[in-house]
Short mmCIF file of C-alpha atoms in Angstrom, two decimals:
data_model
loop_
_atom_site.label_atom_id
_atom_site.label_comp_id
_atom_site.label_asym_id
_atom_site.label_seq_id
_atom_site.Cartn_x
_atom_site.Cartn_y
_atom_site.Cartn_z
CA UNK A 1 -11.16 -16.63 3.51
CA UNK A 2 -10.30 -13.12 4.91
CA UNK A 3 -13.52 -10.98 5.29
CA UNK A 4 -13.64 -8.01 3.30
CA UNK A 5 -14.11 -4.63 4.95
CA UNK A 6 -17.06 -3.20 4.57
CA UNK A 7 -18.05 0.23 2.76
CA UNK A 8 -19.65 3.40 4.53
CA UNK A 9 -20.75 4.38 1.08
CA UNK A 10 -23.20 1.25 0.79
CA UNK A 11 -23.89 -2.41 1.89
CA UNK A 12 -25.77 -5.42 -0.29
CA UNK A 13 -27.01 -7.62 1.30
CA UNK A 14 -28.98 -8.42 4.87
CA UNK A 15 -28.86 -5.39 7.33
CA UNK A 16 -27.50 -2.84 4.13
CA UNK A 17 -27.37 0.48 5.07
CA UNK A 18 -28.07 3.59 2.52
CA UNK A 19 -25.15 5.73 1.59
CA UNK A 20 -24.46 8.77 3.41
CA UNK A 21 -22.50 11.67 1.85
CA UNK A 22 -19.02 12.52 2.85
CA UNK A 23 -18.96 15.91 4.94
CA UNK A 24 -17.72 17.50 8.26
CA UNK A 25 -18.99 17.49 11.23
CA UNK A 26 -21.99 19.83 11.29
CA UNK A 27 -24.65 20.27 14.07
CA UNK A 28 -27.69 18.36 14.63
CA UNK A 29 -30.86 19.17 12.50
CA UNK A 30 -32.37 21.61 14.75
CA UNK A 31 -29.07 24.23 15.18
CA UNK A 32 -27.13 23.57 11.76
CA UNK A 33 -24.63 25.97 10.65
CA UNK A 34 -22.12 26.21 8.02
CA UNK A 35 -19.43 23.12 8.75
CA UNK A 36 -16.05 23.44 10.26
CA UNK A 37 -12.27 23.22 8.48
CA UNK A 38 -11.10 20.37 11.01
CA UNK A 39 -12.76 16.80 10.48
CA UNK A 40 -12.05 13.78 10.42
CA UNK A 41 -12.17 12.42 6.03
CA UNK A 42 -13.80 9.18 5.67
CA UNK A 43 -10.25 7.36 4.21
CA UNK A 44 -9.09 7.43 8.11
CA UNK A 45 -9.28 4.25 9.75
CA UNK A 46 -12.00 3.30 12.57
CA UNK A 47 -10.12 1.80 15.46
CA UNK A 48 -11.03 -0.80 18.23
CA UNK A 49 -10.13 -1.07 21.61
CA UNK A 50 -10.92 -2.72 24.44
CA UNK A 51 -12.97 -0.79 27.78
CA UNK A 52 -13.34 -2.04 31.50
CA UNK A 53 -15.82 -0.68 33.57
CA UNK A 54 -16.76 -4.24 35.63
CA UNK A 55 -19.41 -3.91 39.02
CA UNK A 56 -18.00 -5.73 42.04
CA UNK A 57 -19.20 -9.25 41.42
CA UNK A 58 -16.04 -11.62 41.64
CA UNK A 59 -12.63 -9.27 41.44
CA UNK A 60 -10.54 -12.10 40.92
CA UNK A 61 -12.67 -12.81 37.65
CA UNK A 62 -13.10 -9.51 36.37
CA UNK A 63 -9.12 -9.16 36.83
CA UNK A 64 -8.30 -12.08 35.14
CA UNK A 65 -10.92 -10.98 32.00
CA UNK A 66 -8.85 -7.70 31.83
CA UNK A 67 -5.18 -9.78 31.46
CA UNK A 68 -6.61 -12.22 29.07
CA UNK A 69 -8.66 -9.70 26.91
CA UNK A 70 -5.38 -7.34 27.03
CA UNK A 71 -3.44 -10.11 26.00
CA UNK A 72 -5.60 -10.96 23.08
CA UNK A 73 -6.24 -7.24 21.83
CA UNK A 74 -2.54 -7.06 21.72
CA UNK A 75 -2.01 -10.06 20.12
CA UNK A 76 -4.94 -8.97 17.38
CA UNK A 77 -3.76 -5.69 16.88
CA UNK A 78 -6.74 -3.34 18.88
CA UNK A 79 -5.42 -0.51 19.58
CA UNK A 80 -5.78 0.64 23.19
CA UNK A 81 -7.01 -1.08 26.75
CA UNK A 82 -8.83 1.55 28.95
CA UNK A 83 -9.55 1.17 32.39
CA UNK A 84 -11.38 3.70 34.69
CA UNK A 85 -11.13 5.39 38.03
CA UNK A 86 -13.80 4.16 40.59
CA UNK A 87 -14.55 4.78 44.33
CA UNK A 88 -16.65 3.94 46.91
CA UNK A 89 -19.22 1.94 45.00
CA UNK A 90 -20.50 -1.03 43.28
CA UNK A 91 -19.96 -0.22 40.44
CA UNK A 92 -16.69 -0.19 39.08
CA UNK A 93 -15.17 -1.33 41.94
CA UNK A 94 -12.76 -3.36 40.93
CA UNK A 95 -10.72 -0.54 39.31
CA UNK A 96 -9.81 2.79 42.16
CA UNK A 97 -6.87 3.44 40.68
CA UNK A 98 -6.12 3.13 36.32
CA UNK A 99 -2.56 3.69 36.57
CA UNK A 100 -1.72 0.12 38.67
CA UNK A 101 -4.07 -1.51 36.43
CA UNK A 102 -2.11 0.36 33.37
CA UNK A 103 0.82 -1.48 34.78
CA UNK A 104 0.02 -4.75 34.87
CA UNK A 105 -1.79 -4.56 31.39
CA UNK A 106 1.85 -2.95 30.17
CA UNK A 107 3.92 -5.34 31.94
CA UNK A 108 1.79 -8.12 29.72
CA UNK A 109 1.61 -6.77 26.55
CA UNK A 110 3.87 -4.84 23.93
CA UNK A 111 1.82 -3.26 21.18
CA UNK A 112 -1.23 -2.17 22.72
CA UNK A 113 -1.64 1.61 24.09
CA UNK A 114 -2.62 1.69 27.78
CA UNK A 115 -4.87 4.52 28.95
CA UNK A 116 -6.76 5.38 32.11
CA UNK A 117 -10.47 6.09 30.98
CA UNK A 118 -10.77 8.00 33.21
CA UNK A 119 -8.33 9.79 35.78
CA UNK A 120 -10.38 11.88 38.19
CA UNK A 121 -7.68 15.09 38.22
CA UNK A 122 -9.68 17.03 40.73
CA UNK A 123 -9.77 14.32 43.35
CA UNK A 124 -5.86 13.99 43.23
CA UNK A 125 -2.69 16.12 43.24
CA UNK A 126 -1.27 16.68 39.78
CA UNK A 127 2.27 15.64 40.99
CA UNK A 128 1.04 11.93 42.03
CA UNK A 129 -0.93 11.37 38.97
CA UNK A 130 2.64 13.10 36.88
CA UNK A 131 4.67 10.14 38.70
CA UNK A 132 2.64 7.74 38.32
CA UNK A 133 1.81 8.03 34.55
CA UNK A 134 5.45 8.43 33.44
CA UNK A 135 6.51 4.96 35.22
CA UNK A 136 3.29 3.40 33.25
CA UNK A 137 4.63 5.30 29.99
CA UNK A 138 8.65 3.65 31.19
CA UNK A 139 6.46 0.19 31.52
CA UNK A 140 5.09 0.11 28.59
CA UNK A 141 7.89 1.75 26.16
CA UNK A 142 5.89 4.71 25.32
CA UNK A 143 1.99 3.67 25.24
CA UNK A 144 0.37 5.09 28.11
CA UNK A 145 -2.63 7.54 27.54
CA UNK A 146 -5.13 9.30 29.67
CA UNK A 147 -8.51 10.65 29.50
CA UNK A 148 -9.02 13.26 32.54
CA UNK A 149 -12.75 13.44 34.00
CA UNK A 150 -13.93 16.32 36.31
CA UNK A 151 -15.83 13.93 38.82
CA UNK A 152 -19.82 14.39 39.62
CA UNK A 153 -20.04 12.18 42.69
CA UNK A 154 -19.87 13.92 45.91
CA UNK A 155 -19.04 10.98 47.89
CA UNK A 156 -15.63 10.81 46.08
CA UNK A 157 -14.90 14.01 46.95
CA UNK A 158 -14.14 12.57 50.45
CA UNK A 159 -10.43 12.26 48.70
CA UNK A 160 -10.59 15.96 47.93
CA UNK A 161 -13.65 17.84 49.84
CA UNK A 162 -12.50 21.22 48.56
CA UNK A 163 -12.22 20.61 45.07
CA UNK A 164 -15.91 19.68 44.24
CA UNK A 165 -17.31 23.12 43.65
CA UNK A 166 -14.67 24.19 40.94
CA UNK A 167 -14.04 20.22 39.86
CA UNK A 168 -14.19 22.04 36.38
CA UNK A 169 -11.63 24.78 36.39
CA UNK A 170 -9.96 22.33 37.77
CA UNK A 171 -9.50 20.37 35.25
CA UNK A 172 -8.79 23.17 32.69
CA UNK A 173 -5.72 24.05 35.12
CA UNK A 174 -4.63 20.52 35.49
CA UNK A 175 -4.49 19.87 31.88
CA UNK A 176 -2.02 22.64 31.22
CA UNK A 177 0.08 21.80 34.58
CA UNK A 178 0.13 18.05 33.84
CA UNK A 179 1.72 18.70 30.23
CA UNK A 180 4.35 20.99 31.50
CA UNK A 181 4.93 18.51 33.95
CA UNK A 182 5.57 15.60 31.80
CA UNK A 183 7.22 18.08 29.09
CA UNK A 184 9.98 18.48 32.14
CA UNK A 185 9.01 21.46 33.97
CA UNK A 186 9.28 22.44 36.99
CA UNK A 187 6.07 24.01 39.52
CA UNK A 188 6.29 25.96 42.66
CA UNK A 189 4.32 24.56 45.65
CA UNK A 190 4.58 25.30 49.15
CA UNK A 191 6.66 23.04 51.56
CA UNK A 192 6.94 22.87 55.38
CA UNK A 193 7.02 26.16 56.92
CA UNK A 194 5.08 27.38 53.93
CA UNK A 195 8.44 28.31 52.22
CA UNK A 196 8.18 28.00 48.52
CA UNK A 197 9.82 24.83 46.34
CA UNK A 198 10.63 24.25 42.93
CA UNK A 199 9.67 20.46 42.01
CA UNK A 200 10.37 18.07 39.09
CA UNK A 201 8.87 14.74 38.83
CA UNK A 202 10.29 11.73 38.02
CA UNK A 203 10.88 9.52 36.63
CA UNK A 204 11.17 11.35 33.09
CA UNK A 205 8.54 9.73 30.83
CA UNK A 206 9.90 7.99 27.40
CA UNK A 207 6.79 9.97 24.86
CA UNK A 208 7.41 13.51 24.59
CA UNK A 209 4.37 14.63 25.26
CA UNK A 210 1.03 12.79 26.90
CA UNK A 211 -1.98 11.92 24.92
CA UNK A 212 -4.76 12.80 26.19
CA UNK A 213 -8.81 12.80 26.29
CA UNK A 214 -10.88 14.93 27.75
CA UNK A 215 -14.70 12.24 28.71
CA UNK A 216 -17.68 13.91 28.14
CA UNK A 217 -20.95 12.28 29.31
CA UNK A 218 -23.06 15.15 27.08
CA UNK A 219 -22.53 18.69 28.15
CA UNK A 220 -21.97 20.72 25.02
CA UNK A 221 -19.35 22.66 27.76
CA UNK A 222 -17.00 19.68 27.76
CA UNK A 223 -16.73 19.00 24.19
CA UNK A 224 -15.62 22.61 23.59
CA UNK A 225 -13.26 22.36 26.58
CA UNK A 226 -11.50 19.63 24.91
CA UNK A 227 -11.27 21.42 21.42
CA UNK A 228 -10.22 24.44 23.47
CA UNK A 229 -6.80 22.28 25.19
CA UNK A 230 -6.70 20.47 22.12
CA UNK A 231 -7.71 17.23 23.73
CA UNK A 232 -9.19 13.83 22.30
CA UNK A 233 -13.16 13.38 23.61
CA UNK A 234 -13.88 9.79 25.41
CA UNK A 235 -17.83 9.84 25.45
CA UNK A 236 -20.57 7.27 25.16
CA UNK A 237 -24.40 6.99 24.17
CA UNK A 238 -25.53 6.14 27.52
CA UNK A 239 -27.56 9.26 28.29
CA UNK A 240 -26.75 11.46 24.91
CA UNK A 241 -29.05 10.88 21.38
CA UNK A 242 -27.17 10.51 18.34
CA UNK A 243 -27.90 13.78 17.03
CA UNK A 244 -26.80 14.94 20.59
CA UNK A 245 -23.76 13.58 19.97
CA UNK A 246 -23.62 15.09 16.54
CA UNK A 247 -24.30 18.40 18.14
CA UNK A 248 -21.62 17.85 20.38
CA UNK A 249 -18.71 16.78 18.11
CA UNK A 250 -19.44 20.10 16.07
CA UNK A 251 -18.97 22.08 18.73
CA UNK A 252 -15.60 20.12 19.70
CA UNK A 253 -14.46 20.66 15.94
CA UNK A 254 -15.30 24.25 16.32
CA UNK A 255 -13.22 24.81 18.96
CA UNK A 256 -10.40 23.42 17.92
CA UNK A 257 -10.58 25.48 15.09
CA UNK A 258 -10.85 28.27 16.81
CA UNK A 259 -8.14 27.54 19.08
CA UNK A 260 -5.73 26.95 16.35
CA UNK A 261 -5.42 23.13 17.10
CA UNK A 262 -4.41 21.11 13.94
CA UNK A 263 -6.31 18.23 12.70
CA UNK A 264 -4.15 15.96 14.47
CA UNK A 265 -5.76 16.87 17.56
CA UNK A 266 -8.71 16.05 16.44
CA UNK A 267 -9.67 12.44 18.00
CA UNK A 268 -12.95 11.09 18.89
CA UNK A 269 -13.42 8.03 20.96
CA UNK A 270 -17.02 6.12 21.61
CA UNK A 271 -17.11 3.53 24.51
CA UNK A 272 -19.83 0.99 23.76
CA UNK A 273 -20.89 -1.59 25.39
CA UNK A 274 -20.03 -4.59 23.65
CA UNK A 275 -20.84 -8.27 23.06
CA UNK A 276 -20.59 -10.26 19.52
CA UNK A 277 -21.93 -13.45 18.93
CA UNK A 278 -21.88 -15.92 15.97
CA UNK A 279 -25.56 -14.78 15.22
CA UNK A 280 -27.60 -11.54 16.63
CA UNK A 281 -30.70 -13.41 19.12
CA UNK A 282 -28.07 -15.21 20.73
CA UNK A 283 -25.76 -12.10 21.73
CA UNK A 284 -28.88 -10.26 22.65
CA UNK A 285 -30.24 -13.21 24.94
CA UNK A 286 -26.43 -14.06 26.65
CA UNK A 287 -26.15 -10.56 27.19
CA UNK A 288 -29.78 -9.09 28.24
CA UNK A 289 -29.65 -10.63 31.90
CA UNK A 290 -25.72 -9.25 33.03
CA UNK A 291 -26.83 -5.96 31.00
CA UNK A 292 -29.98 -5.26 33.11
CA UNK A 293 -28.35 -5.47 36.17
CA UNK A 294 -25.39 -3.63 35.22
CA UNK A 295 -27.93 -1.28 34.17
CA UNK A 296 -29.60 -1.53 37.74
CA UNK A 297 -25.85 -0.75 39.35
CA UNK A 298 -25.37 2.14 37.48
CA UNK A 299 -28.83 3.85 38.33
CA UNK A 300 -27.77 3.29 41.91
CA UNK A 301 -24.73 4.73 41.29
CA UNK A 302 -26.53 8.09 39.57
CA UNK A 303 -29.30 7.47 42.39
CA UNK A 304 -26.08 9.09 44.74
CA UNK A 305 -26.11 11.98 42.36
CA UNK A 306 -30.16 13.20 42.03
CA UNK A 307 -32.62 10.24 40.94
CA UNK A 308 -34.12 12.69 39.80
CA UNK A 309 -32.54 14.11 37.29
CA UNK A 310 -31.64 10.53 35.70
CA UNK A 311 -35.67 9.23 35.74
CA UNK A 312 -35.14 6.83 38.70
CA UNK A 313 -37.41 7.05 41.70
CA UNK A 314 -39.35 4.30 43.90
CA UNK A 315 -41.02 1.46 41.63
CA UNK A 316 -41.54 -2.10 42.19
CA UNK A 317 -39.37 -4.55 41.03
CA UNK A 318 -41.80 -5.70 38.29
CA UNK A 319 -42.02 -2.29 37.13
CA UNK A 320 -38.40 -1.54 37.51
CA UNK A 321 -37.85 -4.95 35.39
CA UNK A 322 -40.44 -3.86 32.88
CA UNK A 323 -38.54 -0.45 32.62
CA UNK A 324 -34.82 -2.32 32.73
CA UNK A 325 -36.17 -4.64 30.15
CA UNK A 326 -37.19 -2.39 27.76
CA UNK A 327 -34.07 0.00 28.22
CA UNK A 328 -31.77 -2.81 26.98
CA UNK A 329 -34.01 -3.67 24.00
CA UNK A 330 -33.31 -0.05 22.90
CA UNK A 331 -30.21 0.50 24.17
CA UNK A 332 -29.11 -2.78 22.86
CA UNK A 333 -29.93 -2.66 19.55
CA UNK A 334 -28.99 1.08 18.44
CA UNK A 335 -26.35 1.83 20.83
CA UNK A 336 -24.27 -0.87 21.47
CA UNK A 337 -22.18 -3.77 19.68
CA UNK A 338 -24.57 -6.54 21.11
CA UNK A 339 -24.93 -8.50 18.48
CA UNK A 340 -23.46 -10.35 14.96
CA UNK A 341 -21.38 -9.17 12.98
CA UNK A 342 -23.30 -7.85 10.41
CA UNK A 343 -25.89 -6.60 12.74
CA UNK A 344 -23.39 -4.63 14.65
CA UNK A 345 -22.08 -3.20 11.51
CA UNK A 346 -24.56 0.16 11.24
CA UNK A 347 -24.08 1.24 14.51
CA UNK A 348 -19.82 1.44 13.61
CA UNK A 349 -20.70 3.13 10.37
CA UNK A 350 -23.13 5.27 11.81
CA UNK A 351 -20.27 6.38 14.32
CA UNK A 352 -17.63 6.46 11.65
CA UNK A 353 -20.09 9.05 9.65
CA UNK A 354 -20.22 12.02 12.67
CA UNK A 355 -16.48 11.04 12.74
CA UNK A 356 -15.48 9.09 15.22
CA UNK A 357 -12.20 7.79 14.85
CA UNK A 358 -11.98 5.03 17.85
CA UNK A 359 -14.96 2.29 19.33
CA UNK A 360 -13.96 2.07 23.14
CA UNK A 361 -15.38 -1.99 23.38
CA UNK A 362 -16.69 -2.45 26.99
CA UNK A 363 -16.78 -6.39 27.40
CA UNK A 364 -16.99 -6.48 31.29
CA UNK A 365 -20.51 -5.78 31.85
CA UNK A 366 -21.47 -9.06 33.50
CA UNK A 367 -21.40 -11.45 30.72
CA UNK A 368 -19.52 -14.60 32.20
CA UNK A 369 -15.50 -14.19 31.82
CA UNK A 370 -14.87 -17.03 29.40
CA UNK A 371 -18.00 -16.31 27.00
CA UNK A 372 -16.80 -12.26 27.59
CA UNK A 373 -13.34 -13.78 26.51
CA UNK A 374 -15.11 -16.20 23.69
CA UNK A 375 -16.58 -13.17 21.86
CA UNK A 376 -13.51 -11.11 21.99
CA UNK A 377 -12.87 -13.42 18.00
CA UNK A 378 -15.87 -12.43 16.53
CA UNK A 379 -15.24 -8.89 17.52
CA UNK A 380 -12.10 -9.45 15.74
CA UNK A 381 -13.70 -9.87 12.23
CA UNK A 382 -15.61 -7.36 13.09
CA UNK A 383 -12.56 -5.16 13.30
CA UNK A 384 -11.56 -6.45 10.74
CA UNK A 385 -14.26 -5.98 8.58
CA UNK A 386 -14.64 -1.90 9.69
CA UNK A 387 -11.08 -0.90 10.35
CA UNK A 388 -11.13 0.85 6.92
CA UNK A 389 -14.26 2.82 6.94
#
């Protein structure tokens, strides 16, 4: 029997959830003002793709996850594969470089969109990452996407030393100079002798134009950055509350608005991390161990950054399990798709409410490869069941 799709406007049953009105985006409760012109209506459908973002356990494992779960979310009908741009650490390391992985998910697959979540356009020149998108976009007959990041870590700015104090404006410039580029048009840049040249790139891409996303960890800046280009947003929950996040997505509305952008500009994609089981204590149990030290990776990785600034100084391993431990309970449970079905079912409605259009499903955390792969059906009803919020 084929699982009906569940209603945003109400739920019987275990784990309901109350109705919430239709409306636009709006800020959170503390700055509300009137609401916007550009949202996203309820009638839309809530899409699900699949997100990589492995730590360097076993490479040849986490590769061979990213084929199979490609292969499936193609074969399913998800809508996208996204994998990131890592350096230097850890975490993420099997994945410096989206576009080859982008390749060898296209060369695999033939529905499914493939997008780099993220490309770091400050650490590289514009004329590289032009190149190599539009043989991804020839690869795949037309389904490659990016997200472009600013960077934050100084230690990847070894790739690009000079370009870490303005990694913003940089990206505002490369946005504009990457779609002309792909559009067909041509730059000026200095060759040998310093005497000025008029480049092209090639290979000519097969979609007119790129899509892209602009990731946001939380700054209310970036959000309005991607309304201003008329971007997508590729964000998480990680370090931002939900009415952060609700805060945030006005302000991207806003500026699109304001920047004339129509609504079909208007995209809004959530990575989550994700893991659904047959029944909610088992997901949470598989998962809690490969989450908490995924969650210790990371804090190294921000540890590079300030420690500081991201709670994370000297503590004892007890304590720092206590303080793991109860991070995943929380994070788990209200933030993630860890979980049944049904349990998981809130969190996508509460997401489809502030209008999200797209759950980003990261399934690589550390969960073995064949029980990552194993889930990947039940998150299938559950796509099932919310595709039509």
């Amino acid at each position: 029997m084929r699982p009906q799709p569940c209603r945003a406007a109400g739920r019987t049953g275990d784990g309901a959830v109350p109705h919430r009105a239709v409306r636009p985006r709006v800020r959170g409760r503390h700055h509300r003002r009137g609401p916007c012109r550009i949202h996203r209506s309820r009638g839309g459908r809530v899409k699900f793709s699949l997100f990589f973002f492995a730590n360097g356990q076993d490479t040849t494992e986490q590769y061979r996850l990213l084929l199979e779960a490609a292969r499936f979310a193609d074969a399913e009908g998800f809508s996208a594969v996204w994998t990131p741009e890592r350096h230097f650490h850890d975490f993420g390391a099997p994945f410096p470089n989206p576009s080859v992985t982008s390749a060898a998910v296209a060369a695999i697959t033939s529905r499914v969109d493939v997008r780099a979540g993220s490309v770091v356009l400050p650490l590289h020149d514009r004329l590289r990452v032009a190149e190599e998108w539009a043989v991804v976009d020839q690869l795949s007959g037309g389904r490659a996407g990016l997200a472009i990041a600013s960077g934050w870590n100084p230690q990847d700015f070894v790739l690009a030393p000079g370009n870490f104090e303005r990694n913003k404006s940089l990206v505002r410039d490369g946005i504009r100079e990457l779609r002309a580029l792909w559009s067909g048009a041509a730059v000026r840049r200095p060759g040998p002798g310093g005497e000025e040249r008029l480049i092209h790139t090639y290979p000519r891409p097969r979609q007119d134009e790129v899509p892209l996303w602009v990731t946001a960890a939380g700054s209310a800046e970036t959000f309005s950055l991607a309304g201003e280009l008329g971007c997508g947003i590729l964000t998480h929950l990680l370090g931002q509350s939900w009415d952060r996040l609700e805060d945030n997505l006005a302000d991207y509305s806003e500026a699109l608005e304001a920047a004339g952008h129509g609504i079909e500009s208007d995209r809004v994609t959530v990575m989550l991390h994700t893991f659904v089981a047959e029944d909610s204590r088992t997901a949470l149990e598989t998962a809690r161990a490969p989450m908490t030290a995924y969650m210790r990776s990371s804090m190294s990785l921000f540890g590079l950054k300030s420690p500081q600034s991201h709670g994370v100084g000297p503590a004892s391993d007890a304590a720092m399990r206590e303080l793991l431990d109860h991070a995943y309970e929380e994070h788990a449970r209200t933030r993630c798709l860890i979980g049944s079905v049904d349990s998981c079912l809130p969190v996508v409605e509460r997401l489809a409410d502030l209008g999200v259009d797209e759950l980003a499903c990261l399934i690589d955390f550390g969960v073995a490869a064949d029980e990552a792969l194993g889930a990947l059906r039940n998150l299938a009803v559950l796509r099932e069941r919310c595709e039509q919020l």
